[in-house]
Short mmCIF file of C-alpha atoms in Angstrom, two decimals:
data_model
loop_
_atom_site.label_atom_id
_atom_site.label_comp_id
_atom_site.label_asym_id
_atom_site.label_seq_id
_atom_site.Cartn_x
_atom_site.Cartn_y
_atom_site.Cartn_z
CA ILE A 1 -12.47 -9.32 -7.79
CA TRP A 2 -10.09 -12.28 -7.61
CA LYS A 3 -9.67 -12.28 -11.38
CA MET A 4 -9.32 -8.52 -11.83
CA SER A 5 -6.98 -7.89 -8.87
CA THR A 6 -3.89 -8.92 -10.83
CA GLY A 7 -1.12 -7.18 -12.67
CA GLU A 8 -1.88 -9.36 -15.68
CA GLU A 9 -5.37 -7.89 -16.01
CA PHE A 10 -4.07 -4.38 -15.40
CA ARG A 11 -1.51 -4.65 -18.21
CA LYS A 12 -4.13 -5.69 -20.78
CA ASP A 13 -5.82 -2.29 -20.65
CA PRO A 14 -5.00 0.01 -17.70
CA LEU A 15 -7.76 2.49 -18.56
CA GLU A 16 -10.44 -0.21 -18.77
CA TRP A 17 -9.08 -1.79 -15.57
CA TYR A 18 -9.58 1.46 -13.65
CA ASN A 19 -13.01 2.27 -15.08
CA SER A 20 -14.56 -1.20 -14.92
CA PHE A 21 -12.91 -2.48 -11.74
CA TRP A 22 -10.84 -0.25 -9.47
CA LEU A 23 -12.98 2.90 -9.50
CA LYS A 24 -16.09 0.75 -9.21
CA TYR A 25 -14.97 -0.97 -6.01
CA PHE A 26 -12.66 1.76 -4.62
CA PRO A 27 -14.21 5.06 -5.75
CA PRO A 28 -12.67 8.21 -4.25
CA TYR A 29 -15.87 9.01 -2.32
CA ALA A 30 -15.96 5.54 -0.71
CA TYR A 31 -13.06 6.12 1.67
CA GLY A 32 -11.15 8.88 3.32
CA GLU A 33 -13.48 11.65 4.32
CA PHE A 34 -15.86 9.69 6.54
CA PHE A 35 -13.98 6.58 7.63
CA GLU A 36 -12.21 7.02 10.94
CA PRO A 37 -10.15 4.77 13.24
CA ASN A 38 -12.40 2.77 15.56
CA GLU A 39 -11.87 1.57 19.12
CA GLY A 40 -9.81 -1.36 17.85
CA HIS A 41 -7.35 0.92 16.05
CA GLU A 42 -7.13 3.16 19.11
CA ALA A 43 -6.49 0.17 21.37
CA ILE A 44 -3.60 -1.04 19.22
CA SER A 45 -1.99 2.40 19.29
CA MET A 46 -2.41 2.50 23.08
CA LEU A 47 -0.85 -0.95 23.46
CA SER A 48 2.19 0.18 21.48
CA ASN A 49 2.72 2.92 24.06
CA VAL A 50 2.67 0.62 27.11
CA PRO A 51 6.06 1.07 28.83
CA GLY A 52 8.35 -1.85 28.18
CA ALA A 53 6.14 -3.31 25.46
CA ASN A 54 7.99 -3.90 22.21
CA ILE A 55 4.94 -4.11 19.95
CA LYS A 56 5.15 -4.12 16.16
CA VAL A 57 2.08 -3.94 13.92
CA ILE A 58 1.76 -5.56 10.50
CA THR A 59 -1.55 -4.71 8.84
CA GLN A 60 -3.15 -6.21 5.74
CA ASN A 61 -5.55 -3.25 5.52
CA VAL A 62 -4.95 -0.58 2.88
CA ASP A 63 -7.08 2.16 4.46
CA GLY A 64 -4.28 3.89 6.38
CA LEU A 65 -6.39 4.13 9.55
CA HIS A 66 -3.66 2.85 11.88
CA SER A 67 -1.68 6.03 11.24
CA MET A 68 -4.69 8.29 11.90
CA THR A 69 -5.57 7.37 15.48
CA LYS A 70 -6.22 10.05 18.07
CA THR A 71 -3.63 8.31 20.23
CA THR A 72 -0.18 9.36 19.11
CA TRP A 73 2.19 6.46 18.53
CA ASN A 74 5.36 5.85 16.57
CA HIS A 75 3.67 4.29 13.55
CA GLU A 76 6.51 5.37 11.25
CA ARG A 77 8.76 2.77 12.91
CA LYS A 78 6.27 0.32 14.39
CA LEU A 79 3.82 -0.16 11.50
CA ILE A 80 4.10 -2.00 8.17
CA GLU A 81 1.28 -1.74 5.63
CA ALA A 82 1.94 -5.13 4.09
CA HIS A 83 -0.70 -4.87 1.36
CA GLY A 84 -0.29 -1.21 0.45
CA ARG A 85 -2.26 1.98 1.00
CA LEU A 86 -5.08 3.70 -0.84
CA GLY A 87 -4.03 7.03 -2.37
CA LEU A 88 -0.56 5.85 -3.38
CA TYR A 89 0.48 4.49 -6.78
CA LYS A 90 3.32 2.49 -8.31
CA CYS A 91 4.79 1.37 -11.59
CA ILE A 92 4.63 -2.37 -12.17
CA PRO A 93 6.95 -4.65 -14.17
CA GLU A 94 5.92 -6.44 -17.34
CA SER A 95 5.52 -9.64 -15.32
CA ASP A 96 5.84 -10.85 -11.75
CA SER A 97 5.28 -13.97 -9.72
CA ASP A 98 4.02 -14.49 -6.21
CA THR A 99 5.85 -17.81 -5.95
CA ASP A 100 9.36 -18.30 -4.64
CA SER A 101 9.89 -21.87 -5.78
CA ASP A 102 13.05 -20.96 -7.67
CA SER A 103 16.36 -20.65 -5.85
CA ASP A 104 16.69 -17.87 -3.31
CA ASP A 105 19.47 -16.80 -1.01
CA GLU A 106 19.21 -17.69 2.67
CA ASN A 107 16.68 -20.47 2.09
CA ASP A 108 17.36 -21.62 5.62
CA ARG A 109 16.02 -18.44 7.22
CA LYS A 110 13.26 -19.13 9.72
CA VAL A 111 10.64 -16.85 8.18
CA LYS A 112 10.38 -16.49 4.41
CA ILE A 113 7.73 -14.09 3.12
CA GLY A 114 9.34 -12.85 -0.10
CA SER A 115 12.20 -13.56 -2.45
CA ARG A 116 15.41 -11.76 -1.57
CA ARG A 117 16.91 -12.82 -4.88
CA LYS A 118 14.11 -11.19 -6.89
CA SER A 119 14.26 -8.07 -4.72
CA ARG A 120 18.01 -7.83 -5.20
CA ILE A 121 17.73 -8.23 -9.00
CA ALA A 122 15.04 -5.54 -9.25
CA LYS A 123 17.06 -3.05 -7.19
CA ALA A 124 20.20 -3.76 -9.22
CA ALA A 125 18.27 -3.16 -12.46
CA TYR A 126 16.97 0.16 -11.13
CA LYS A 127 20.47 1.28 -10.12
CA ARG A 128 21.85 0.36 -13.54
CA GLY A 129 19.08 2.32 -15.28
CA ARG A 130 19.68 5.26 -12.97
CA ARG A 131 23.38 5.31 -13.91
CA ILE A 132 22.47 5.32 -17.59
CA ARG A 133 20.03 8.20 -17.10
CA ILE A 134 22.69 10.22 -15.28
CA GLN A 135 25.16 9.52 -18.10
CA GLN A 136 22.61 10.68 -20.67
CA GLN A 137 22.01 13.89 -18.76
CA GLN A 138 25.74 14.57 -18.53
CA ILE A 139 26.22 13.94 -22.25
CA ASN A 140 23.31 16.22 -23.12
CA LEU A 141 24.86 19.01 -21.04
CA GLN A 142 28.36 18.68 -22.49
CA PRO A 143 29.25 20.92 -25.48
CA ILE A 144 30.54 19.09 -28.53
CA GLN A 145 34.26 19.94 -28.56
CA ASN A 146 35.59 17.22 -30.84
CA SER A 147 33.70 16.41 -34.01
CA ASN A 148 35.91 13.33 -34.42
CA ALA A 149 34.62 11.71 -31.24
CA THR A 150 34.74 7.94 -31.29
CA SER A 151 31.68 5.82 -31.80
CA ASN A 152 31.86 4.53 -28.21
CA GLU A 153 31.85 8.07 -26.79
CA THR A 154 28.92 9.33 -28.84
CA ASN A 155 26.81 6.21 -28.29
CA LYS A 156 27.35 6.08 -24.53
CA GLY A 157 23.90 6.21 -22.96
CA GLU A 158 22.08 6.13 -26.30
CA PRO A 159 18.41 7.24 -26.27
CA GLY A 160 15.93 4.60 -25.18
CA GLU A 161 18.41 2.45 -23.28
CA ALA A 162 17.39 3.71 -19.83
CA GLU A 163 13.72 2.90 -20.53
CA LYS A 164 14.59 -0.80 -20.48
CA PHE A 165 15.18 -0.56 -16.73
CA PRO A 166 12.65 0.09 -13.93
CA CYS A 167 12.15 3.57 -12.54
CA LYS A 168 12.27 4.23 -8.79
CA TYR A 169 8.47 4.01 -8.47
CA GLN A 170 8.51 0.40 -9.62
CA VAL A 171 10.99 -0.67 -6.96
CA LEU A 172 11.61 1.77 -4.11
CA GLU A 173 9.12 4.63 -3.80
CA SER A 174 5.38 5.26 -4.03
CA ILE A 175 3.67 7.99 -6.05
CA PRO A 176 1.36 10.30 -4.07
CA VAL A 177 -1.90 10.98 -5.89
CA GLN A 178 -1.01 14.65 -6.32
CA MET A 179 1.98 13.61 -8.47
CA VAL A 180 -0.05 11.42 -10.85
CA TRP A 181 -0.13 12.66 -14.45
CA PRO A 182 -2.10 14.11 -16.18
CA PRO A 183 -3.24 16.40 -13.37
CA GLN A 184 -6.95 16.03 -14.14
CA VAL A 185 -6.72 12.26 -13.74
CA GLY A 186 -4.99 12.81 -10.40
CA ARG A 187 -7.85 15.13 -9.43
CA VAL A 188 -10.42 12.42 -10.16
CA LEU A 189 -8.45 9.73 -8.30
CA ALA A 190 -8.02 12.10 -5.37
CA GLY A 191 -11.73 12.88 -5.25
CA ILE A 192 -11.42 16.60 -6.01
CA ASP A 193 -14.69 17.64 -7.69
CA SER A 194 -15.14 13.98 -8.64
CA SER A 195 -18.90 14.43 -8.89
CA GLU A 196 -18.23 16.65 -11.90
CA ILE A 197 -16.38 13.87 -13.76
CA PRO A 198 -19.06 11.21 -14.39
CA CYS A 199 -18.69 8.37 -16.87
CA ASN A 200 -19.03 9.31 -20.54
CA THR A 201 -17.81 12.83 -19.90
CA GLU A 202 -17.23 14.79 -23.09
CA ASP A 203 -14.44 16.99 -21.76
CA LYS A 204 -11.86 17.68 -24.41
CA PRO A 205 -8.31 16.41 -23.82
CA SER A 206 -6.98 19.98 -24.01
CA ASP A 207 -9.25 20.95 -21.13
CA LEU A 208 -8.02 18.06 -18.98
CA ASP A 209 -4.33 18.46 -19.62
CA ASN A 210 -4.17 22.03 -18.30
CA GLU A 211 -5.86 21.55 -14.93
CA ILE A 212 -3.85 21.50 -11.71
CA VAL A 213 -4.59 20.72 -8.09
CA PRO A 214 -5.75 23.99 -6.48
CA SER A 215 -3.83 25.40 -3.54
CA SER A 216 -6.97 25.28 -1.39
CA CYS A 217 -6.80 21.48 -1.39
CA GLN A 218 -5.04 19.42 1.22
CA PHE A 219 -4.26 15.70 1.38
CA ASN A 220 -4.82 13.34 4.28
CA SER A 221 -2.85 10.17 4.97
CA TRP A 222 -4.70 8.29 2.22
CA GLY A 223 -3.54 10.81 -0.35
CA ARG A 224 -7.28 11.61 -0.51
CA SER A 225 -7.74 15.32 -1.07
CA TYR A 226 -10.32 17.68 0.27
CA ASN A 227 -11.13 21.31 -0.28
CA VAL A 228 -10.83 23.24 2.96
CA ASP A 229 -13.62 25.63 2.07
CA LYS A 230 -16.05 23.46 0.11
CA ASP A 231 -15.79 19.89 1.37
CA ALA A 232 -16.75 20.35 5.02
CA GLY A 233 -20.50 20.32 4.35
CA LYS A 234 -20.25 17.48 1.83
CA THR A 235 -18.23 15.37 4.25
CA GLU A 236 -20.76 15.88 7.03
CA ARG A 237 -23.63 14.88 4.72
CA ARG A 238 -21.84 11.68 3.72
CA ARG A 239 -21.13 10.79 7.34
CA ASN A 240 -24.82 11.29 8.12
CA ASP A 241 -25.71 9.07 5.16
CA LYS A 242 -23.46 6.37 6.57
CA LYS A 243 -25.05 6.63 10.03
CA ASN A 244 -28.53 6.44 8.47
CA GLY A 245 -27.64 3.33 6.48
CA THR A 246 -27.65 5.10 3.12
CA ASN A 247 -25.53 3.43 0.45
CA ILE A 248 -23.09 6.12 -0.63
CA ALA A 249 -22.53 4.51 -4.03
CA ASP A 250 -26.26 4.63 -4.86
CA SER A 251 -26.32 8.41 -4.55
CA GLN A 252 -23.11 9.10 -6.47
CA PRO A 253 -22.41 9.02 -10.22
CA ALA A 254 -20.11 6.31 -11.54
CA ILE A 255 -16.63 7.78 -11.74
CA CYS A 256 -14.49 7.20 -14.82
CA ILE A 257 -11.27 8.61 -16.17
CA LYS A 258 -10.47 9.40 -19.81
CA TYR A 259 -6.78 8.55 -19.58
CA PRO A 260 -4.85 6.02 -17.48
CA PRO A 261 -2.83 7.60 -14.66
CA LEU A 262 0.81 7.93 -15.64
CA CYS A 263 4.08 7.86 -13.73
CA PRO A 264 5.74 11.30 -13.41
CA SER A 265 9.13 9.66 -13.97
CA CYS A 266 8.80 7.08 -16.77
CA ASN A 267 5.40 8.12 -18.20
CA LYS A 268 4.02 4.57 -18.04
CA PRO A 269 0.58 3.66 -16.63
CA VAL A 270 0.64 3.24 -12.85
CA ALA A 271 -1.36 0.88 -10.64
CA PRO A 272 -2.62 1.54 -7.10
CA GLN A 273 -0.11 0.79 -4.35
CA ALA A 274 -1.87 -2.42 -3.41
CA LEU A 275 -0.43 -5.93 -3.42
CA LEU A 276 -2.06 -7.66 -6.40
CA PHE A 277 -2.75 -11.38 -6.35
CA ASP A 278 0.02 -12.23 -8.82
CA GLU A 279 2.63 -10.08 -7.05
CA GLY A 280 5.01 -11.13 -4.30
CA TYR A 281 5.79 -9.16 -1.17
CA HIS A 282 9.23 -8.62 -2.70
CA SER A 283 7.72 -6.71 -5.65
CA HIS A 284 8.00 -3.26 -4.01
CA GLU A 285 9.84 -1.74 -1.07
CA HIS A 286 6.57 -0.42 0.39
CA TYR A 287 5.68 -3.92 1.61
CA GLN A 288 8.95 -4.25 3.60
CA PHE A 289 8.99 -8.04 3.46
CA GLU A 290 12.48 -8.43 4.97
CA ARG A 291 11.51 -6.25 7.91
CA MET A 292 8.35 -8.33 8.38
CA GLU A 293 10.42 -11.51 8.39
CA GLN A 294 12.65 -10.04 11.08
CA TRP A 295 9.75 -8.88 13.25
CA ILE A 296 7.99 -12.27 13.11
CA GLU A 297 11.20 -14.17 13.83
CA GLN A 298 12.02 -11.97 16.84
CA ALA A 299 8.49 -11.99 18.28
CA GLU A 300 7.92 -13.74 21.58
CA VAL A 301 4.14 -13.71 21.11
CA ILE A 302 2.16 -13.41 17.88
CA VAL A 303 -1.27 -11.75 18.01
CA PHE A 304 -3.79 -11.91 15.17
CA VAL A 305 -6.64 -9.42 15.05
CA GLY A 306 -9.67 -9.99 12.82
CA THR A 307 -7.89 -11.86 10.04
CA SER A 308 -9.41 -14.53 7.81
CA PHE A 309 -6.09 -16.43 7.52
CA ALA A 310 -6.50 -16.47 3.74
CA VAL A 311 -3.14 -15.10 2.56
CA SER A 312 0.46 -16.31 2.58
CA LEU A 313 1.52 -13.73 5.19
CA THR A 314 -0.64 -15.24 7.93
CA ASP A 315 0.32 -18.74 6.77
CA CYS A 316 4.00 -17.90 7.24
CA ALA A 317 3.42 -16.42 10.69
CA LEU A 318 1.39 -19.45 11.83
CA GLU A 319 3.94 -21.90 10.46
CA HIS A 320 6.72 -20.06 12.29
CA ALA A 321 4.68 -20.17 15.51
CA ARG A 322 4.31 -23.94 15.09
CA GLN A 323 7.98 -24.53 14.36
CA GLU A 324 9.21 -22.36 17.23
CA GLN A 325 6.39 -23.21 19.67
CA LYS A 326 5.45 -19.56 20.10
CA LEU A 327 2.27 -18.53 21.90
CA VAL A 328 -0.48 -17.23 19.59
CA TYR A 329 -3.45 -15.05 20.52
CA ASN A 330 -6.30 -14.74 18.04
CA PHE A 331 -8.76 -11.86 18.55
CA ASN A 332 -11.52 -12.76 16.13
CA ILE A 333 -15.15 -13.61 15.54
CA GLU A 334 -16.48 -17.15 15.98
CA SER A 335 -15.84 -18.18 12.38
CA GLY A 336 -12.23 -17.01 12.62
CA LYS A 337 -11.22 -19.27 15.53
CA LEU A 338 -8.02 -21.31 15.32
CA GLU A 339 -7.67 -24.83 16.64
CA SER A 340 -5.11 -25.35 19.37
CA THR A 341 -3.06 -28.48 18.75
CA ALA A 342 0.08 -30.18 19.99
CA TRP A 343 2.00 -28.05 17.48
CA LEU A 344 0.11 -24.77 17.84
CA ASN A 345 -0.44 -23.12 21.21
CA VAL A 346 -3.29 -20.70 20.53
CA GLU A 347 -5.71 -18.76 22.73
CA ASN A 348 -8.84 -17.52 20.94
CA VAL A 349 -10.47 -14.33 22.21
CA VAL A 350 -13.86 -14.32 20.51
CA GLY A 351 -15.88 -11.15 20.09
CA ASP A 352 -15.94 -7.73 18.46
CA VAL A 353 -12.38 -6.40 18.58
CA GLN A 354 -13.76 -2.92 19.26
CA ARG A 355 -14.76 -4.38 22.64
CA THR A 356 -12.10 -7.04 23.32
CA LEU A 357 -9.01 -5.00 22.43
CA PRO A 358 -9.89 -2.10 24.80
CA MET A 359 -10.32 -4.76 27.50
CA LEU A 360 -6.79 -5.94 26.76
CA VAL A 361 -5.50 -2.37 27.10
CA LYS A 362 -7.17 -2.07 30.49
CA ALA A 363 -5.71 -5.40 31.64
CA CYS A 364 -2.20 -4.34 30.58
CA GLU A 365 -2.54 -1.02 32.39
CA GLU A 366 -3.70 -2.75 35.56
CA GLU A 367 -0.80 -5.22 35.37
CA PHE A 368 1.63 -2.35 34.89
CA LEU A 369 0.28 -0.60 37.99
CA ALA A 370 0.28 -3.83 40.01
CA GLN A 371 4.00 -4.16 39.38
CA GLY A 372 4.51 -0.84 41.15
CA ASN A 373 5.14 1.23 38.04
CA GLY A 374 2.40 3.73 38.71
#
């Protein structure tokens, strides 16, 4: 997984990357229709609603469960999915780096998660390409009135020039699965009738190119689709399999695609909207690295929940807590405990977060009532 979860491996052969790696470990039937927010997710949403609490949530999970809790909370403004989300896709550049050792603006900022210089360059390149595309469209719409037009006028926005620059899905926006092209590939990635598309399928390309997502299908927050009429029974069976300890993957055919998913804008192969190991947080706007830096810098208390402390994001947050002497709470299992030192003031709360986080909610509610706010 460590080797394959890189843009470098994806670029070698996007189709092989999906069939031998991504669809093997993240098949459409392995998430979405039977995974639900647990008590820990619900507790975090409840905590965000405590009056006077200015709680922000940065998650490394890509399952989208924080935005699906039964408890309504303002996740659009209070949640950052720092490592992406299943069901969304993106274009990727020809190369990227997760290091920021080269010069960057505002090197003296207290929290540095991504490269502002690289982010600025990528956005500028997109804007330049967008201007060229607009110029090309305008030229194509203009009637030829002067056959003696100068060379500069006729060559302005020459074909192929705009393709040198990134499209919006490489820099700013994500591609929902229902917009992936060709439509049949999007159907497989979305899980629509995926059991009918096993590996080594002999479907003809002409058959695949003409299929569209049926109107009876809807999409949940993963981008995972389901058929309103047909999927209810299948979903219930899979949930029962999970409760009974049945391995879902053992009872399902291996899913493959015949073509790599393509961007609806630039027609290049797209990767899942997940932070790959050779990408930086600055590589796409979805990861909101500057907003994360601001939230961590402004935090009075930093709370970790169930993290392994194995990525640069948690390293940055811990280093900031040390430098600024901020209080840290760590809700984790025994192996995830942090050591409290002269530089790091940490309180470990050991146990299953589905039990400990609801206890924290109760304690906060009792404190709120004790202050006469009931």
